[in-house]
CSV table of C-alpha atoms and ligand atoms in Angstrom, one decimal:
chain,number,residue,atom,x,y,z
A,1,UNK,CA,228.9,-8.3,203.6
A,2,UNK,CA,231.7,-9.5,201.4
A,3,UNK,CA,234.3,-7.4,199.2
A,4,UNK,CA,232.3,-8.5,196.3
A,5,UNK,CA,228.4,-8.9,197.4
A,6,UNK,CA,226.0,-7.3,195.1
A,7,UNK,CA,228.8,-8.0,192.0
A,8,UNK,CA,228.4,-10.3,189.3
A,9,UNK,CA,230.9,-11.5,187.5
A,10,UNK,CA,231.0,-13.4,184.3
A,11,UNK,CA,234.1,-16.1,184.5
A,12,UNK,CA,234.9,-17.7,180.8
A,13,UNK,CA,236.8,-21.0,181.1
A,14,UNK,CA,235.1,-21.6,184.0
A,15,UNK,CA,234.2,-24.9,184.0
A,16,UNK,CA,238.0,-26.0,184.5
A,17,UNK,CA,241.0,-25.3,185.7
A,18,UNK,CA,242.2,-21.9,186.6
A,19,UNK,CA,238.6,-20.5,185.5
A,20,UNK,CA,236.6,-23.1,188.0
A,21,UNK,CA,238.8,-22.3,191.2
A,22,UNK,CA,238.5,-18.4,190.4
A,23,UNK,CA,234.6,-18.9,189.9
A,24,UNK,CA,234.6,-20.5,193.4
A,25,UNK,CA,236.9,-17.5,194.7
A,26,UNK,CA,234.4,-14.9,193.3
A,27,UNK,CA,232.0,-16.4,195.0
A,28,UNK,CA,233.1,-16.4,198.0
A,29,UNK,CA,234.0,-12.8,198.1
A,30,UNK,CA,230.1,-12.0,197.4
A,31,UNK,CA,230.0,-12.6,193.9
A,32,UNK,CA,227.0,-13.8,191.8
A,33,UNK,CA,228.9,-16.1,189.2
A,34,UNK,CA,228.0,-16.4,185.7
A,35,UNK,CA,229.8,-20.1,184.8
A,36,UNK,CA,230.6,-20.1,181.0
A,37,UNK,CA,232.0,-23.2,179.6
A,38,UNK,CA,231.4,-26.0,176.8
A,39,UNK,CA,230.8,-28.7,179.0
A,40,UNK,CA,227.5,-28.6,180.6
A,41,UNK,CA,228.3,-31.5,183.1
A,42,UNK,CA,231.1,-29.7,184.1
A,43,UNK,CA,229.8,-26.4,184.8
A,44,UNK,CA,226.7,-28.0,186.4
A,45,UNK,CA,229.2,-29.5,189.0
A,46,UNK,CA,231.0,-25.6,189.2
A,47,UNK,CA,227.9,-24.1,190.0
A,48,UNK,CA,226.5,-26.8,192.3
A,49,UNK,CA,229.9,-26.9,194.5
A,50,UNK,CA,229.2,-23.0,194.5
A,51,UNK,CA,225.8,-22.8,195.8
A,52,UNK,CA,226.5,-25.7,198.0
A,53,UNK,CA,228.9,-22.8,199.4
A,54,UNK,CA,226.2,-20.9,199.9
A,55,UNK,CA,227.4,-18.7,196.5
A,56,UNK,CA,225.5,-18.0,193.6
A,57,UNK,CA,226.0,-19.2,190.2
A,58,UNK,CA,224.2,-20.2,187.0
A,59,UNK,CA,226.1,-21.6,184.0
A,60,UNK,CA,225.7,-20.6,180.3
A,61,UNK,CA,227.3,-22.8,177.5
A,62,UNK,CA,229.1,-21.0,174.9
A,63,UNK,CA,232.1,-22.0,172.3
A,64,UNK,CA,234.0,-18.8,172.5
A,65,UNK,CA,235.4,-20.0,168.8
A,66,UNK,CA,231.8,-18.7,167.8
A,67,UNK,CA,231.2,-15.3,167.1
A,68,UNK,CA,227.1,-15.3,167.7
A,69,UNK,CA,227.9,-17.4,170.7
A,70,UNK,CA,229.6,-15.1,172.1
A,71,UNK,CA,227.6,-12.0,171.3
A,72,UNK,CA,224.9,-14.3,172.8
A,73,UNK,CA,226.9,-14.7,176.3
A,74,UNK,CA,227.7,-11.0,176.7
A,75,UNK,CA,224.2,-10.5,176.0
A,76,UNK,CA,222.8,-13.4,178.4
A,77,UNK,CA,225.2,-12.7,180.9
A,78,UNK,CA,223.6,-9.1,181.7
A,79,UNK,CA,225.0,-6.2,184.0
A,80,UNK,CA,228.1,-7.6,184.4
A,81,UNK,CA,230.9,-5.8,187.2
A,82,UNK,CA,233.9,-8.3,186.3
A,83,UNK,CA,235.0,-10.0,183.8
A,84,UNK,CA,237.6,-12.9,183.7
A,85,UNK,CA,238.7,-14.2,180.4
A,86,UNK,CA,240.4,-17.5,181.7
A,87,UNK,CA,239.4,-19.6,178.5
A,88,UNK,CA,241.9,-21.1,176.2
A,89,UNK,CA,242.8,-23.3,174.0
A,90,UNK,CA,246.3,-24.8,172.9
A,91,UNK,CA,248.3,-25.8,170.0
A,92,UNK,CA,251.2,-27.6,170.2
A,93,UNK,CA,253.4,-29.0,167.7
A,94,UNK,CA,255.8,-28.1,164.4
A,95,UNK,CA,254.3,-24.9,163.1
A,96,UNK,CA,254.3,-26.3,159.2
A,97,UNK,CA,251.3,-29.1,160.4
A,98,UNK,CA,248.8,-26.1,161.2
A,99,UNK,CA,246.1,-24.9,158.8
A,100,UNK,CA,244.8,-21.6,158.6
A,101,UNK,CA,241.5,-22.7,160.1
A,102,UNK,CA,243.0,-24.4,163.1
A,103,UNK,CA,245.4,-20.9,163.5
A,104,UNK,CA,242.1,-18.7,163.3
A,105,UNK,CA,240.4,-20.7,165.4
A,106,UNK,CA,243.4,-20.8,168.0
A,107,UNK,CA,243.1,-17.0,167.7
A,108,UNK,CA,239.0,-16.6,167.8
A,109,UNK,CA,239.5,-18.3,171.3
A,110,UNK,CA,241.9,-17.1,172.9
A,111,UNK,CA,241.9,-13.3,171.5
A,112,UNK,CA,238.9,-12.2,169.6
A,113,UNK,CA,236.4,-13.6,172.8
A,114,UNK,CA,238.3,-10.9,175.2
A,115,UNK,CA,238.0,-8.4,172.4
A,116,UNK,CA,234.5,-8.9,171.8
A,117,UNK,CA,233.4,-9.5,175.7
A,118,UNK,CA,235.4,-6.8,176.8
A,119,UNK,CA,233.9,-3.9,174.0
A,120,UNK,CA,230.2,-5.6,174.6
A,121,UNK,CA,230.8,-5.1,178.4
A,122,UNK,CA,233.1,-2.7,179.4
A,123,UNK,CA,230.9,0.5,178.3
A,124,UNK,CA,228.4,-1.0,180.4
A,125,UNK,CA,230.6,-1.2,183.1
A,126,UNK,CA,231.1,2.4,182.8
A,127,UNK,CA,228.2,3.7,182.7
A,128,UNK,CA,227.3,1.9,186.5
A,129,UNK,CA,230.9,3.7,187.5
A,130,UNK,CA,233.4,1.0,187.0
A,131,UNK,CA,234.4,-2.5,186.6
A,132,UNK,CA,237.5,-5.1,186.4
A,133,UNK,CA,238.4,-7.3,183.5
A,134,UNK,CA,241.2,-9.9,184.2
A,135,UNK,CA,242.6,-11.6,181.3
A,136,UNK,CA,244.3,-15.2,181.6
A,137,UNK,CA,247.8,-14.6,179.5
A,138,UNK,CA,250.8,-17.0,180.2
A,139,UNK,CA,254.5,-16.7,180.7
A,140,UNK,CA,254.6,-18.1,177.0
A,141,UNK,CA,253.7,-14.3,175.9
A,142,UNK,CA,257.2,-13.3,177.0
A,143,UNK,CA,259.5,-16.8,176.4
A,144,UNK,CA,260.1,-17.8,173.0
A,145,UNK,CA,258.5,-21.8,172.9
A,146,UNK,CA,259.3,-24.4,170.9
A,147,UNK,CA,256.3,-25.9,168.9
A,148,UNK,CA,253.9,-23.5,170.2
A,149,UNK,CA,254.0,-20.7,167.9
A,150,UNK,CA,250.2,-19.8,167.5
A,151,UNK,CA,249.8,-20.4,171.3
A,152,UNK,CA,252.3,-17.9,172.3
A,153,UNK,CA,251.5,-15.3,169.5
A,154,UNK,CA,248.0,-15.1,170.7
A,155,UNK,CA,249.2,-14.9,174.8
A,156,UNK,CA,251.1,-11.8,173.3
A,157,UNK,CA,248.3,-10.2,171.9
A,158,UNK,CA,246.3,-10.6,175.2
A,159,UNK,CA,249.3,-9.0,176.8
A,160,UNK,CA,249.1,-6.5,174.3
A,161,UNK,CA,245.0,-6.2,174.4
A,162,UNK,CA,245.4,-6.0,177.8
A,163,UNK,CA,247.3,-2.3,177.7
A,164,UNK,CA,244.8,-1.1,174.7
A,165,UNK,CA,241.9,-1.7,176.7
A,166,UNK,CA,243.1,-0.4,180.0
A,167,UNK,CA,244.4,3.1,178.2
A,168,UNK,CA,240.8,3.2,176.8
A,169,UNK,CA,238.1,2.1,179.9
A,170,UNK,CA,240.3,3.3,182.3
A,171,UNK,CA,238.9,7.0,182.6
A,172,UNK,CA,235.5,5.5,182.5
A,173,UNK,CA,236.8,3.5,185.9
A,174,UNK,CA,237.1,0.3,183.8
A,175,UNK,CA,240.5,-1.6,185.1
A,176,UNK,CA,241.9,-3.8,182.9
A,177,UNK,CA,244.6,-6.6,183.8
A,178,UNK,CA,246.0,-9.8,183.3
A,179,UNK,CA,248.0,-12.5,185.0
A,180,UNK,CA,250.3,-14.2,183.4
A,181,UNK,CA,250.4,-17.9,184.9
A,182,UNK,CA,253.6,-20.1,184.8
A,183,UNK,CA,252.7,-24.0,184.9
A,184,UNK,CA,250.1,-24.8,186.8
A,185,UNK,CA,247.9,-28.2,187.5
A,186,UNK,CA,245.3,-28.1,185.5
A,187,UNK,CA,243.7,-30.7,182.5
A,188,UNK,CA,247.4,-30.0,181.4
A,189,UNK,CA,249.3,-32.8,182.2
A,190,UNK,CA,251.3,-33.6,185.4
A,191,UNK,CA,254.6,-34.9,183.2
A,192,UNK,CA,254.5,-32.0,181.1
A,193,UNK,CA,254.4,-29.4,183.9
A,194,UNK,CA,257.1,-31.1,186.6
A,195,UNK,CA,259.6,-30.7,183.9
A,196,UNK,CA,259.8,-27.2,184.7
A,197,UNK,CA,260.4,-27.5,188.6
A,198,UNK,CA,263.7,-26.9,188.6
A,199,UNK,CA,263.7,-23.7,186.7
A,200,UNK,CA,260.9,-22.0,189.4
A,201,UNK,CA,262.6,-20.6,192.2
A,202,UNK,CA,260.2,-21.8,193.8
A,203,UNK,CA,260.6,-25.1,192.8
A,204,UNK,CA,257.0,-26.6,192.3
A,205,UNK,CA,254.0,-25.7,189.6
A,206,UNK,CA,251.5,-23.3,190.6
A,207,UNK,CA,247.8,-24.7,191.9
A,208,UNK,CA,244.6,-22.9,190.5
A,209,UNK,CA,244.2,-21.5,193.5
A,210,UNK,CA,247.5,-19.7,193.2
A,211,UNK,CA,246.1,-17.9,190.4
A,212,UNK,CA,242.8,-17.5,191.3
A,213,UNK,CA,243.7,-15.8,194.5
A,214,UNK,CA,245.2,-12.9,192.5
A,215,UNK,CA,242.7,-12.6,190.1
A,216,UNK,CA,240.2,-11.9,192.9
A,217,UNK,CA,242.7,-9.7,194.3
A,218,UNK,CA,242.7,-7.9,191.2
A,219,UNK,CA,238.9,-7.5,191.2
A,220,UNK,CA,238.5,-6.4,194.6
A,221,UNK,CA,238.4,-2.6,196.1
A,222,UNK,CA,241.8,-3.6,197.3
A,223,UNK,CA,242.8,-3.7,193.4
A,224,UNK,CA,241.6,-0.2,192.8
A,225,UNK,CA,244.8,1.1,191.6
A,226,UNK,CA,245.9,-1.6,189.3
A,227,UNK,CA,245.3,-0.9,185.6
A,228,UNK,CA,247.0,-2.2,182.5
A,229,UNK,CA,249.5,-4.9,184.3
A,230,UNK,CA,250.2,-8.0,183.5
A,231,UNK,CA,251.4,-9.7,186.5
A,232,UNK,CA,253.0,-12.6,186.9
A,233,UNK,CA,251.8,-15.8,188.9
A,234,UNK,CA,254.9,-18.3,188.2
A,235,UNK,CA,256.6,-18.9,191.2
A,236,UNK,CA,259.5,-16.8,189.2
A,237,UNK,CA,260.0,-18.9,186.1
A,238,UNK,CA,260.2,-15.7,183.9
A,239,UNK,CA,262.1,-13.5,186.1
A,240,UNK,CA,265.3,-15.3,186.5
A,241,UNK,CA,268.0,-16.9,184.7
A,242,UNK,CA,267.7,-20.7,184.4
A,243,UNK,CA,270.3,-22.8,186.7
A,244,UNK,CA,273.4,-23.1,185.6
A,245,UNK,CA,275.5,-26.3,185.8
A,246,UNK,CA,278.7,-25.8,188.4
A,247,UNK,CA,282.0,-24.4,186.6
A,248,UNK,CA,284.6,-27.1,186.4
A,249,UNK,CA,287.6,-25.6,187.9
A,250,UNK,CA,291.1,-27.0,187.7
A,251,UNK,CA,294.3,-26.2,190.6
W,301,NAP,N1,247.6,-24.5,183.2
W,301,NAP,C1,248.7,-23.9,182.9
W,301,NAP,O1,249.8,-24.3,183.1
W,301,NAP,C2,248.6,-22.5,182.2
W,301,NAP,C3,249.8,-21.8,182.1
W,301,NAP,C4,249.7,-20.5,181.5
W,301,NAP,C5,248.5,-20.0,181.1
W,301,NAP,N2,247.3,-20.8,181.2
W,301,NAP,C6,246.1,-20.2,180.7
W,301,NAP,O2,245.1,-20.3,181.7
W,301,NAP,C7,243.8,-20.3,181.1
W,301,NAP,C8,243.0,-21.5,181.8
W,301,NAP,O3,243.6,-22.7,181.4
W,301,NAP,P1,243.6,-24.0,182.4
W,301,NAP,O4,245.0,-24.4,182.6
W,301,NAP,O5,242.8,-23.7,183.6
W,301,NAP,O6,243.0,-25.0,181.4
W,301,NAP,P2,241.8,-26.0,181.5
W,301,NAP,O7,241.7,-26.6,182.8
W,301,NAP,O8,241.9,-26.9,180.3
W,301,NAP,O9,240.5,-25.1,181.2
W,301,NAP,C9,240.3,-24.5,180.0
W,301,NAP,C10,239.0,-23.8,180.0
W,301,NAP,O10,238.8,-23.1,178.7
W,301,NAP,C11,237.5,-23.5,178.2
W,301,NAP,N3,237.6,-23.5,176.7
W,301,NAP,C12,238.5,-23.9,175.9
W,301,NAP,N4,238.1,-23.7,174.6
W,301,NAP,C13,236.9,-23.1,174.7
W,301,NAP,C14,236.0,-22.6,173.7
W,301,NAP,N5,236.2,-22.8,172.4
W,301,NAP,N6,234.8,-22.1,174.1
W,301,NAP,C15,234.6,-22.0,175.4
W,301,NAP,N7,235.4,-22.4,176.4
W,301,NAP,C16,236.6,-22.9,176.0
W,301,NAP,C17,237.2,-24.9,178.7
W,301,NAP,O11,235.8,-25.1,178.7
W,301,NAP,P3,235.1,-26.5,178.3
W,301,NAP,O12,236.1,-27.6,178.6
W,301,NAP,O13,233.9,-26.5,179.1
W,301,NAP,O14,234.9,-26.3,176.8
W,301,NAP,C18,237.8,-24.9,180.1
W,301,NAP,O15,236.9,-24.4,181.0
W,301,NAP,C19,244.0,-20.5,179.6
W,301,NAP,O16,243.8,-19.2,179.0
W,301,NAP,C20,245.5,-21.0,179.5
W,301,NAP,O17,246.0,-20.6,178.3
W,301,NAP,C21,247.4,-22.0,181.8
């Protein structure tokens, strides 16, 4: 028996990334993994590498930016113990070249899915006696970013979800958190990400496994008394002050 055997767990994003390697963490701690994704290829390989584990998995398409596709997953995905909203999308660049419709859809991504997952689910949750939902933020929610205004406002919200949801499943035994990652390897691009080594303490970017680590952590018995944090997987980028170049003194 595992932490997590007889749990299933619905992992949006999955197919990718920070999603994929936490699909593949749940797994392994017992889950039975509900793969949501886009890319059917993608989450065919994610739940083959799983059961080729010995894990369980099955993979359901859905574009989160659709509201009856996502009422559809909550609905497909059944009694569902933990929830990880790791999906997201990005968009970078001088805030005057974005329509409304790209901002919306920015938004119906990134915030409205967790709202409407999370209320379709969570009551269910509760009435088995308890669940975990882990929402994906970023350190973005908490650093002003050049060029990446609709980005960061909708990591704030999900910081700010986050809290709302926690104050109102947690009497019903419903945790909610979220992990805020700093840079990590992922479809993002290497060069964008090793720009920021020398501001980590730890001086390198984060792997998916890094994060994924946590968020099982987070979904485990051992998590039991987490609710409504947003914890930080960065290697320290938001907690500390940037390096400073040397003072020039003079005799
Ligand atoms: N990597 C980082 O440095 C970093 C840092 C801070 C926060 N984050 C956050 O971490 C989360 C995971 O990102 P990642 O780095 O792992 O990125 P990734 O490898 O690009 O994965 C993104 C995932 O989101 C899914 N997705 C995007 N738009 C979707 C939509 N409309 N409908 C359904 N699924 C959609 C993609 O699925 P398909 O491709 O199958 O559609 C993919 O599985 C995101 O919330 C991101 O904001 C990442």
């Amino acid at each position: 028996m595992s932490e997590l055997t007889g749990k299933t767990a619905l992992v949006t994003g999955a197919t990718s990334g920070i999603g994929r390697a936490t699909a593949i963490a749940l797994a392994a701690r017992g889950a039975s993994v509900v793969i949501s994704g886009r890319n059917p290829e993608r989450g065919a390989e994610v739940v083959e590498k799983i059961q080729a584990d010995g894990g369980t998995a099955r993979f359901v398409a859905t574009d989160l930016a659709d509201e009856d596709e996502v009422r559809r997953l909550a609905q497909e995905a059944g009694a569902v113990d933990v929830l990880v909203n790791s999906a997201g999308a990005g968009a970078f660049g001088p805030s005057a070249s974005f329509t409304t419709e790209q901002f919306n859809t920015l938004f119906d991504t990134n915030v409205r899915a967790i709202f409407l997952l999370t209320a379709a689910l969570a009551p269910k949750m509760a009435e088995r006696g308890g669940g975990s939902v882990i929402n994906i933020s970023s350190g973005s929610a908490v650093l002003g970013d050049e060029n990446n205004a609709i980005y960061v406002a909708s990591k704030g919200a999900v910081n700010a979800i986050t809290r709302a949801f926690a104050a109102e499943y947690g009497p019903s035994n419903v945790r909610v958190n979220a992990v805020s990652p700093g840079p990590i390897y992922t479809s993002v691009p290497a060069m964008w990400l090793d720009r920021y080594i020398n501001l980590i303490p730890l001086r390198r970017v984060g792997q998916p496994e890094d994060v994924a680590e946590v968020i099982a952590f987070l979904a485990s018995p051992g998590g039991s008394y987490i609710n409504a944090a947003v914890i930080p997987v960065d290697g320290g980028l938001t907690a500390v002050e940037p390096p400073k170049p040397p003072v020039e003194t003079t005799d």
